[in-house]
């Protein structure tokens, strides 16, 4: 199975400041069809996960443009340009390139 | 707006079978563009993909659970279901159903999620 490793596991941030989460996969996530099936999910407290970013850098419908994704191969990053109070929660990277689909362990974003 | 809603018993005895159903509204489960999946999250822990199904009945299971999992679909009711046999306390979790975008004939991104339902395994 592909192992997804996120850093940091906890990220205290000041409102209005940027935040960055790294995700590294144990194997390349480039599929033979040319796509890289790396997504980012946000899970607010007490809520189900919500899709933020798919295929590395595509924002899902309704996701604010302060969220951006980047990376290639085995190294990926989620950035929040200016953290707002509603961004508090746990963020997961997930891969759907190689069966079985796997998730990172999660990064908790909280306000300082 | 697409909505998914899990339903089923919140308490299951050890060694018995966990059964959940996901009802899809606001869209057709028979769409050729999507798959339908189950994911679980033990209390305070991370996410684990259980398996997925296409409207035709094709299934994809996590090898770690494959021997105990059955996912089925009922297109007439716009529902799909999960059965997990021989449960233990380790299967206690919030179970989510979700839609997956299809890509290269496999389920990919999880784009819409249900609210989740907590299933506790205890005697």
PDB file of C-alpha atoms in Angstrom:
ATOM      1  CA  UNK A   1       0.000   0.000   0.000  1.00  0.00           C
ATOM      2  CA  UNK A   2       1.099   3.579  -0.622  1.00  0.00           C
ATOM      3  CA  UNK A   3       1.877   5.322   2.666  1.00  0.00           C
ATOM      4  CA  UNK A   4       0.950   9.000   2.892  1.00  0.00           C
ATOM      5  CA  UNK A   5       2.958  11.000   5.418  1.00  0.00           C
ATOM      6  CA  UNK A   6       1.853  14.492   6.454  1.00  0.00           C
ATOM      7  CA  UNK A   7       3.876  17.176   8.220  1.00  0.00           C
ATOM      8  CA  UNK A   8       3.345  18.846  10.560  1.00  0.00           C
ATOM      9  CA  UNK A   9       0.751  16.901  12.529  1.00  0.00           C
ATOM     10  CA  UNK A  10      -0.299  20.082  14.283  1.00  0.00           C
ATOM     11  CA  UNK A  11      -0.151  23.653  13.004  1.00  0.00           C
ATOM     12  CA  UNK A  12      -1.038  26.566  15.312  1.00  0.00           C
ATOM     13  CA  UNK A  13      -1.525  29.651  13.153  1.00  0.00           C
ATOM     14  CA  UNK A  14      -2.448  33.285  13.687  1.00  0.00           C
ATOM     15  CA  UNK A  15      -5.615  34.531  12.015  1.00  0.00           C
ATOM     16  CA  UNK A  16      -4.795  36.181   8.726  1.00  0.00           C
ATOM     17  CA  UNK A  17      -1.429  34.440   8.438  1.00  0.00           C
ATOM     18  CA  UNK A  18      -0.561  31.700   5.950  1.00  0.00           C
ATOM     19  CA  UNK A  19      -0.427  27.991   6.694  1.00  0.00           C
ATOM     20  CA  UNK A  20       1.214  25.165   4.806  1.00  0.00           C
ATOM     21  CA  UNK A  21       0.838  21.380   5.052  1.00  0.00           C
ATOM     22  CA  UNK A  22       3.147  18.891   3.396  1.00  0.00           C
ATOM     23  CA  UNK A  23       2.212  15.418   2.186  1.00  0.00           C
ATOM     24  CA  UNK A  24       4.698  12.852   0.959  1.00  0.00           C
ATOM     25  CA  UNK A  25       3.799   9.543  -0.665  1.00  0.00           C
ATOM     26  CA  UNK A  26       5.916   6.384  -0.479  1.00  0.00           C
ATOM     27  CA  UNK A  27       5.604   5.948  -4.265  1.00  0.00           C
ATOM     28  CA  UNK A  28       4.964   8.223  -7.190  1.00  0.00           C
ATOM     29  CA  UNK A  29       1.307   9.139  -7.585  1.00  0.00           C
ATOM     30  CA  UNK A  30       1.533   9.659 -11.342  1.00  0.00           C
ATOM     31  CA  UNK A  31      -0.957   7.295 -12.972  1.00  0.00           C
ATOM     32  CA  UNK A  32      -0.363   5.667 -16.356  1.00  0.00           C
ATOM     33  CA  UNK A  33      -3.185   7.862 -17.714  1.00  0.00           C
ATOM     34  CA  UNK A  34      -1.074  10.940 -16.938  1.00  0.00           C
ATOM     35  CA  UNK A  35      -3.164  12.117 -14.010  1.00  0.00           C
ATOM     36  CA  UNK A  36      -1.961  12.410 -10.418  1.00  0.00           C
ATOM     37  CA  UNK A  37      -4.851  11.473  -8.159  1.00  0.00           C
ATOM     38  CA  UNK A  38      -3.830  13.426  -5.065  1.00  0.00           C
ATOM     39  CA  UNK A  39      -6.605  15.179  -3.155  1.00  0.00           C
ATOM     40  CA  UNK A  40      -6.922  17.248  -0.012  1.00  0.00           C
ATOM     41  CA  UNK A  41      -9.842  16.971   2.415  1.00  0.00           C
ATOM     42  CA  UNK A  42     -10.879  19.285   5.231  1.00  0.00           C
ATOM     43  CA  UNK A  43     -12.684  17.970   8.302  1.00  0.00           C
ATOM     44  CA  UNK A  44     -14.085  20.636  10.583  1.00  0.00           C
ATOM     45  CA  UNK A  45     -14.876  19.617  14.178  1.00  0.00           C
ATOM     46  CA  UNK A  46     -17.907  17.344  14.305  1.00  0.00           C
ATOM     47  CA  UNK A  47     -18.314  17.385  10.524  1.00  0.00           C
ATOM     48  CA  UNK A  48     -17.683  14.878   7.728  1.00  0.00           C
ATOM     49  CA  UNK A  49     -14.673  15.413   5.488  1.00  0.00           C
ATOM     50  CA  UNK A  50     -15.093  17.820   2.595  1.00  0.00           C
ATOM     51  CA  UNK A  51     -13.183  17.793  -0.691  1.00  0.00           C
ATOM     52  CA  UNK A  52     -11.001  20.899  -1.115  1.00  0.00           C
ATOM     53  CA  UNK A  53      -8.502  20.060  -3.852  1.00  0.00           C
ATOM     54  CA  UNK A  54      -8.312  17.255  -6.419  1.00  0.00           C
ATOM     55  CA  UNK A  55      -5.616  16.187  -8.901  1.00  0.00           C
ATOM     56  CA  UNK A  56      -2.983  18.163  -6.987  1.00  0.00           C
ATOM     57  CA  UNK A  57      -4.213  21.692  -7.641  1.00  0.00           C
ATOM     58  CA  UNK A  58      -7.865  21.839  -8.745  1.00  0.00           C
ATOM     59  CA  UNK A  59     -10.184  23.555  -6.282  1.00  0.00           C
ATOM     60  CA  UNK A  60     -13.511  21.795  -5.817  1.00  0.00           C
ATOM     61  CA  UNK A  61     -16.769  23.694  -6.283  1.00  0.00           C
ATOM     62  CA  UNK A  62     -17.319  26.367  -3.640  1.00  0.00           C
ATOM     63  CA  UNK A  63     -13.814  26.190  -2.145  1.00  0.00           C
ATOM     64  CA  UNK A  64     -12.363  29.653  -1.417  1.00  0.00           C
ATOM     65  CA  UNK A  65      -9.376  30.686  -3.485  1.00  0.00           C
ATOM     66  CA  UNK A  66      -7.234  31.108  -0.363  1.00  0.00           C
ATOM     67  CA  UNK A  67      -6.766  27.327  -0.604  1.00  0.00           C
ATOM     68  CA  UNK A  68      -4.215  26.119  -3.139  1.00  0.00           C
ATOM     69  CA  UNK A  69      -2.472  22.852  -3.881  1.00  0.00           C
ATOM     70  CA  UNK A  70       0.828  22.135  -5.568  1.00  0.00           C
ATOM     71  CA  UNK A  71       3.436  19.448  -6.035  1.00  0.00           C
ATOM     72  CA  UNK A  72       4.356  16.516  -8.232  1.00  0.00           C
ATOM     73  CA  UNK A  73       5.444  12.890  -8.038  1.00  0.00           C
ATOM     74  CA  UNK A  74       5.723  12.153  -4.340  1.00  0.00           C
ATOM     75  CA  UNK A  75       5.720  15.609  -2.720  1.00  0.00           C
ATOM     76  CA  UNK A  76       2.647  17.766  -2.346  1.00  0.00           C
ATOM     77  CA  UNK A  77       1.622  20.886  -0.451  1.00  0.00           C
ATOM     78  CA  UNK A  78      -1.637  22.479   0.648  1.00  0.00           C
ATOM     79  CA  UNK A  79      -1.441  26.196   1.366  1.00  0.00           C
ATOM     80  CA  UNK A  80      -3.928  28.516   3.017  1.00  0.00           C
ATOM     81  CA  UNK A  81      -2.962  32.071   2.079  1.00  0.00           C
ATOM     82  CA  UNK A  82      -4.711  33.760   5.015  1.00  0.00           C
ATOM     83  CA  UNK A  83      -6.183  31.551   7.705  1.00  0.00           C
ATOM     84  CA  UNK A  84      -9.725  32.326   8.819  1.00  0.00           C
ATOM     85  CA  UNK A  85     -11.522  31.024  11.907  1.00  0.00           C
ATOM     86  CA  UNK A  86     -13.633  28.658   9.791  1.00  0.00           C
ATOM     87  CA  UNK A  87     -10.467  26.904   8.564  1.00  0.00           C
ATOM     88  CA  UNK A  88      -9.920  25.229  11.939  1.00  0.00           C
ATOM     89  CA  UNK A  89      -9.989  21.471  11.588  1.00  0.00           C
ATOM     90  CA  UNK A  90      -8.031  18.468  10.382  1.00  0.00           C
ATOM     91  CA  UNK A  91      -6.686  18.276   6.852  1.00  0.00           C
ATOM     92  CA  UNK A  92      -6.008  14.990   5.073  1.00  0.00           C
ATOM     93  CA  UNK A  93      -4.193  14.214   1.877  1.00  0.00           C
ATOM     94  CA  UNK A  94      -5.396  11.135   0.036  1.00  0.00           C
ATOM     95  CA  UNK A  95      -4.280   9.207  -3.023  1.00  0.00           C
ATOM     96  CA  UNK A  96      -6.439   7.363  -5.526  1.00  0.00           C
ATOM     97  CA  UNK A  97      -3.717   6.466  -8.003  1.00  0.00           C
ATOM     98  CA  UNK A  98      -2.885   3.010  -6.735  1.00  0.00           C
ATOM     99  CA  UNK A  99      -5.301   0.555  -5.191  1.00  0.00           C
ATOM    100  CA  UNK A 100      -6.057   0.528  -2.270  1.00  0.00           C
ATOM    101  CA  UNK A 101      -6.761   4.202  -1.804  1.00  0.00           C
ATOM    102  CA  UNK A 102      -5.006   5.574   1.277  1.00  0.00           C
ATOM    103  CA  UNK A 103      -5.030   8.667   3.476  1.00  0.00           C
ATOM    104  CA  UNK A 104      -2.461  10.679   5.380  1.00  0.00           C
ATOM    105  CA  UNK A 105      -2.705  10.700   9.154  1.00  0.00           C
ATOM    106  CA  UNK A 106      -4.112  14.223   9.227  1.00  0.00           C
ATOM    107  CA  UNK A 107      -2.829  17.676  10.194  1.00  0.00           C
ATOM    108  CA  UNK A 108      -4.685  19.660  12.814  1.00  0.00           C
ATOM    109  CA  UNK A 109      -4.921  23.385  12.084  1.00  0.00           C
ATOM    110  CA  UNK A 110      -5.787  25.504  15.083  1.00  0.00           C
ATOM    111  CA  UNK A 111      -5.718  29.189  15.939  1.00  0.00           C
ATOM    112  CA  UNK A 112      -2.959  30.452  18.238  1.00  0.00           C
TER     113      UNK A 112
ATOM    114  CA  UNK B   1     -27.693  19.407  -4.549  1.00  0.00           C
ATOM    115  CA  UNK B   2     -26.452  15.849  -4.104  1.00  0.00           C
ATOM    116  CA  UNK B   3     -27.039  14.410  -0.643  1.00  0.00           C
ATOM    117  CA  UNK B   4     -26.025  11.094   0.890  1.00  0.00           C
ATOM    118  CA  UNK B   5     -27.492   9.710   4.108  1.00  0.00           C
ATOM    119  CA  UNK B   6     -26.274   6.690   6.030  1.00  0.00           C
ATOM    120  CA  UNK B   7     -28.699   4.566   8.029  1.00  0.00           C
ATOM    121  CA  UNK B   8     -28.493   1.439  10.129  1.00  0.00           C
ATOM    122  CA  UNK B   9     -28.036   0.153  13.683  1.00  0.00           C
ATOM    123  CA  UNK B  10     -25.752   2.151  15.941  1.00  0.00           C
ATOM    124  CA  UNK B  11     -24.880  -0.853  18.084  1.00  0.00           C
ATOM    125  CA  UNK B  12     -23.691  -4.249  16.883  1.00  0.00           C
ATOM    126  CA  UNK B  13     -22.626  -7.220  18.984  1.00  0.00           C
ATOM    127  CA  UNK B  14     -19.175  -8.763  18.547  1.00  0.00           C
ATOM    128  CA  UNK B  15     -19.018 -11.541  15.921  1.00  0.00           C
ATOM    129  CA  UNK B  16     -22.215 -10.278  14.270  1.00  0.00           C
ATOM    130  CA  UNK B  17     -22.624  -8.472  10.936  1.00  0.00           C
ATOM    131  CA  UNK B  18     -22.693  -4.690  10.618  1.00  0.00           C
ATOM    132  CA  UNK B  19     -25.189  -3.518   7.981  1.00  0.00           C
ATOM    133  CA  UNK B  20     -25.524   0.034   6.698  1.00  0.00           C
ATOM    134  CA  UNK B  21     -27.369   1.637   3.809  1.00  0.00           C
ATOM    135  CA  UNK B  22     -26.618   4.881   2.027  1.00  0.00           C
ATOM    136  CA  UNK B  23     -29.511   6.679   0.336  1.00  0.00           C
ATOM    137  CA  UNK B  24     -28.593   9.075  -2.454  1.00  0.00           C
ATOM    138  CA  UNK B  25     -30.830  12.034  -3.282  1.00  0.00           C
ATOM    139  CA  UNK B  26     -30.459  14.875  -5.740  1.00  0.00           C
ATOM    140  CA  UNK B  27     -28.724  12.659  -8.275  1.00  0.00           C
ATOM    141  CA  UNK B  28     -28.847   9.209  -9.827  1.00  0.00           C
ATOM    142  CA  UNK B  29     -26.764   6.354  -8.501  1.00  0.00           C
ATOM    143  CA  UNK B  30     -26.859   4.977 -12.063  1.00  0.00           C
ATOM    144  CA  UNK B  31     -24.725   7.810 -13.455  1.00  0.00           C
ATOM    145  CA  UNK B  32     -21.895   6.389 -15.542  1.00  0.00           C
ATOM    146  CA  UNK B  33     -19.497   9.047 -14.234  1.00  0.00           C
ATOM    147  CA  UNK B  34     -19.454   8.050 -10.584  1.00  0.00           C
ATOM    148  CA  UNK B  35     -18.748   5.288  -8.129  1.00  0.00           C
ATOM    149  CA  UNK B  36     -20.045   4.991  -4.569  1.00  0.00           C
ATOM    150  CA  UNK B  37     -17.842   4.295  -1.599  1.00  0.00           C
ATOM    151  CA  UNK B  38     -17.658   3.538   2.106  1.00  0.00           C
ATOM    152  CA  UNK B  39     -15.014   5.035   4.390  1.00  0.00           C
ATOM    153  CA  UNK B  40     -14.682   4.707   8.153  1.00  0.00           C
ATOM    154  CA  UNK B  41     -13.061   6.688  10.943  1.00  0.00           C
ATOM    155  CA  UNK B  42     -12.449   5.207  14.411  1.00  0.00           C
ATOM    156  CA  UNK B  43     -13.101   7.739  17.186  1.00  0.00           C
ATOM    157  CA  UNK B  44     -10.299  10.283  17.307  1.00  0.00           C
ATOM    158  CA  UNK B  45      -8.405   8.609  14.470  1.00  0.00           C
ATOM    159  CA  UNK B  46      -7.868   8.882  10.726  1.00  0.00           C
ATOM    160  CA  UNK B  47      -9.729   7.708   7.652  1.00  0.00           C
ATOM    161  CA  UNK B  48      -9.784   4.232   6.095  1.00  0.00           C
ATOM    162  CA  UNK B  49     -11.281   3.403   2.700  1.00  0.00           C
ATOM    163  CA  UNK B  50     -13.432   0.268   2.954  1.00  0.00           C
ATOM    164  CA  UNK B  51     -14.613  -0.262  -0.596  1.00  0.00           C
ATOM    165  CA  UNK B  52     -16.531   1.090  -3.575  1.00  0.00           C
ATOM    166  CA  UNK B  53     -19.149   0.009  -6.080  1.00  0.00           C
ATOM    167  CA  UNK B  54     -20.282   1.011  -9.567  1.00  0.00           C
ATOM    168  CA  UNK B  55     -23.957   1.050 -10.505  1.00  0.00           C
ATOM    169  CA  UNK B  56     -23.370  -2.062 -12.615  1.00  0.00           C
ATOM    170  CA  UNK B  57     -22.336  -3.942  -9.477  1.00  0.00           C
ATOM    171  CA  UNK B  58     -18.565  -3.943  -9.983  1.00  0.00           C
ATOM    172  CA  UNK B  59     -16.892  -3.767  -6.590  1.00  0.00           C
ATOM    173  CA  UNK B  60     -13.498  -2.728  -5.231  1.00  0.00           C
ATOM    174  CA  UNK B  61     -12.528  -3.684  -1.694  1.00  0.00           C
ATOM    175  CA  UNK B  62      -9.654  -2.776   0.593  1.00  0.00           C
ATOM    176  CA  UNK B  63      -7.605  -5.994   0.832  1.00  0.00           C
ATOM    177  CA  UNK B  64      -7.313  -5.491   4.590  1.00  0.00           C
ATOM    178  CA  UNK B  65     -11.085  -5.953   4.930  1.00  0.00           C
ATOM    179  CA  UNK B  66     -11.968  -7.883   1.789  1.00  0.00           C
ATOM    180  CA  UNK B  67     -12.688 -11.197   3.490  1.00  0.00           C
ATOM    181  CA  UNK B  68     -15.397  -9.560   5.637  1.00  0.00           C
ATOM    182  CA  UNK B  69     -16.891  -6.880   3.362  1.00  0.00           C
ATOM    183  CA  UNK B  70     -19.765  -6.971   0.902  1.00  0.00           C
ATOM    184  CA  UNK B  71     -20.997  -3.833  -0.872  1.00  0.00           C
ATOM    185  CA  UNK B  72     -24.134  -3.959  -2.992  1.00  0.00           C
ATOM    186  CA  UNK B  73     -26.250  -1.495  -4.975  1.00  0.00           C
ATOM    187  CA  UNK B  74     -30.005  -1.128  -5.506  1.00  0.00           C
ATOM    188  CA  UNK B  75     -30.511   1.243  -8.418  1.00  0.00           C
ATOM    189  CA  UNK B  76     -34.315   1.109  -8.085  1.00  0.00           C
ATOM    190  CA  UNK B  77     -34.045   2.658  -4.625  1.00  0.00           C
ATOM    191  CA  UNK B  78     -30.988   4.842  -5.368  1.00  0.00           C
ATOM    192  CA  UNK B  79     -29.178   3.131  -2.508  1.00  0.00           C
ATOM    193  CA  UNK B  80     -26.033   1.196  -1.857  1.00  0.00           C
ATOM    194  CA  UNK B  81     -25.197  -0.906   1.168  1.00  0.00           C
ATOM    195  CA  UNK B  82     -22.330  -2.178   3.289  1.00  0.00           C
ATOM    196  CA  UNK B  83     -22.103  -5.433   5.183  1.00  0.00           C
ATOM    197  CA  UNK B  84     -19.120  -6.139   7.442  1.00  0.00           C
ATOM    198  CA  UNK B  85     -19.099  -9.564   9.049  1.00  0.00           C
ATOM    199  CA  UNK B  86     -17.497 -10.941  12.218  1.00  0.00           C
ATOM    200  CA  UNK B  87     -17.110  -7.509  13.783  1.00  0.00           C
ATOM    201  CA  UNK B  88     -14.940  -6.775  16.808  1.00  0.00           C
ATOM    202  CA  UNK B  89     -14.388  -3.680  18.950  1.00  0.00           C
ATOM    203  CA  UNK B  90     -11.770  -2.587  16.398  1.00  0.00           C
ATOM    204  CA  UNK B  91     -14.606  -2.007  13.914  1.00  0.00           C
ATOM    205  CA  UNK B  92     -16.140   0.704  16.119  1.00  0.00           C
ATOM    206  CA  UNK B  93     -16.073   3.823  13.971  1.00  0.00           C
ATOM    207  CA  UNK B  94     -18.014   6.528  12.209  1.00  0.00           C
ATOM    208  CA  UNK B  95     -18.963   5.078   8.835  1.00  0.00           C
ATOM    209  CA  UNK B  96     -19.295   7.468   5.908  1.00  0.00           C
ATOM    210  CA  UNK B  97     -20.713   6.908   2.465  1.00  0.00           C
ATOM    211  CA  UNK B  98     -19.422   9.063  -0.346  1.00  0.00           C
ATOM    212  CA  UNK B  99     -19.500   9.595  -4.083  1.00  0.00           C
ATOM    213  CA  UNK B 100     -16.337   9.009  -6.061  1.00  0.00           C
ATOM    214  CA  UNK B 101     -15.542  10.543  -9.398  1.00  0.00           C
ATOM    215  CA  UNK B 102     -14.625   7.955 -11.998  1.00  0.00           C
ATOM    216  CA  UNK B 103     -11.309   8.135 -13.798  1.00  0.00           C
ATOM    217  CA  UNK B 104      -9.724   5.517 -16.070  1.00  0.00           C
ATOM    218  CA  UNK B 105     -12.415   2.991 -15.130  1.00  0.00           C
ATOM    219  CA  UNK B 106     -11.787   3.222 -11.401  1.00  0.00           C
ATOM    220  CA  UNK B 107     -13.189   5.264  -8.494  1.00  0.00           C
ATOM    221  CA  UNK B 108     -11.038   8.293  -7.705  1.00  0.00           C
ATOM    222  CA  UNK B 109     -11.781  11.544  -5.821  1.00  0.00           C
ATOM    223  CA  UNK B 110     -14.298  11.474  -2.957  1.00  0.00           C
ATOM    224  CA  UNK B 111     -16.308  14.557  -3.786  1.00  0.00           C
ATOM    225  CA  UNK B 112     -19.543  14.321  -1.776  1.00  0.00           C
ATOM    226  CA  UNK B 113     -19.872  12.773   1.667  1.00  0.00           C
ATOM    227  CA  UNK B 114     -22.698  11.766   3.934  1.00  0.00           C
ATOM    228  CA  UNK B 115     -22.838  13.031   7.522  1.00  0.00           C
ATOM    229  CA  UNK B 116     -21.628   9.694   8.857  1.00  0.00           C
ATOM    230  CA  UNK B 117     -23.067   7.289  11.383  1.00  0.00           C
ATOM    231  CA  UNK B 118     -21.367   5.980  14.508  1.00  0.00           C
ATOM    232  CA  UNK B 119     -21.405   2.221  14.851  1.00  0.00           C
ATOM    233  CA  UNK B 120     -20.305   0.793  18.182  1.00  0.00           C
ATOM    234  CA  UNK B 121     -19.387  -2.862  18.535  1.00  0.00           C
ATOM    235  CA  UNK B 122     -20.164  -3.983  22.047  1.00  0.00           C
ATOM    236  CA  UNK B 123     -22.021  -6.721  23.870  1.00  0.00           C
TER     237      UNK B 123
END
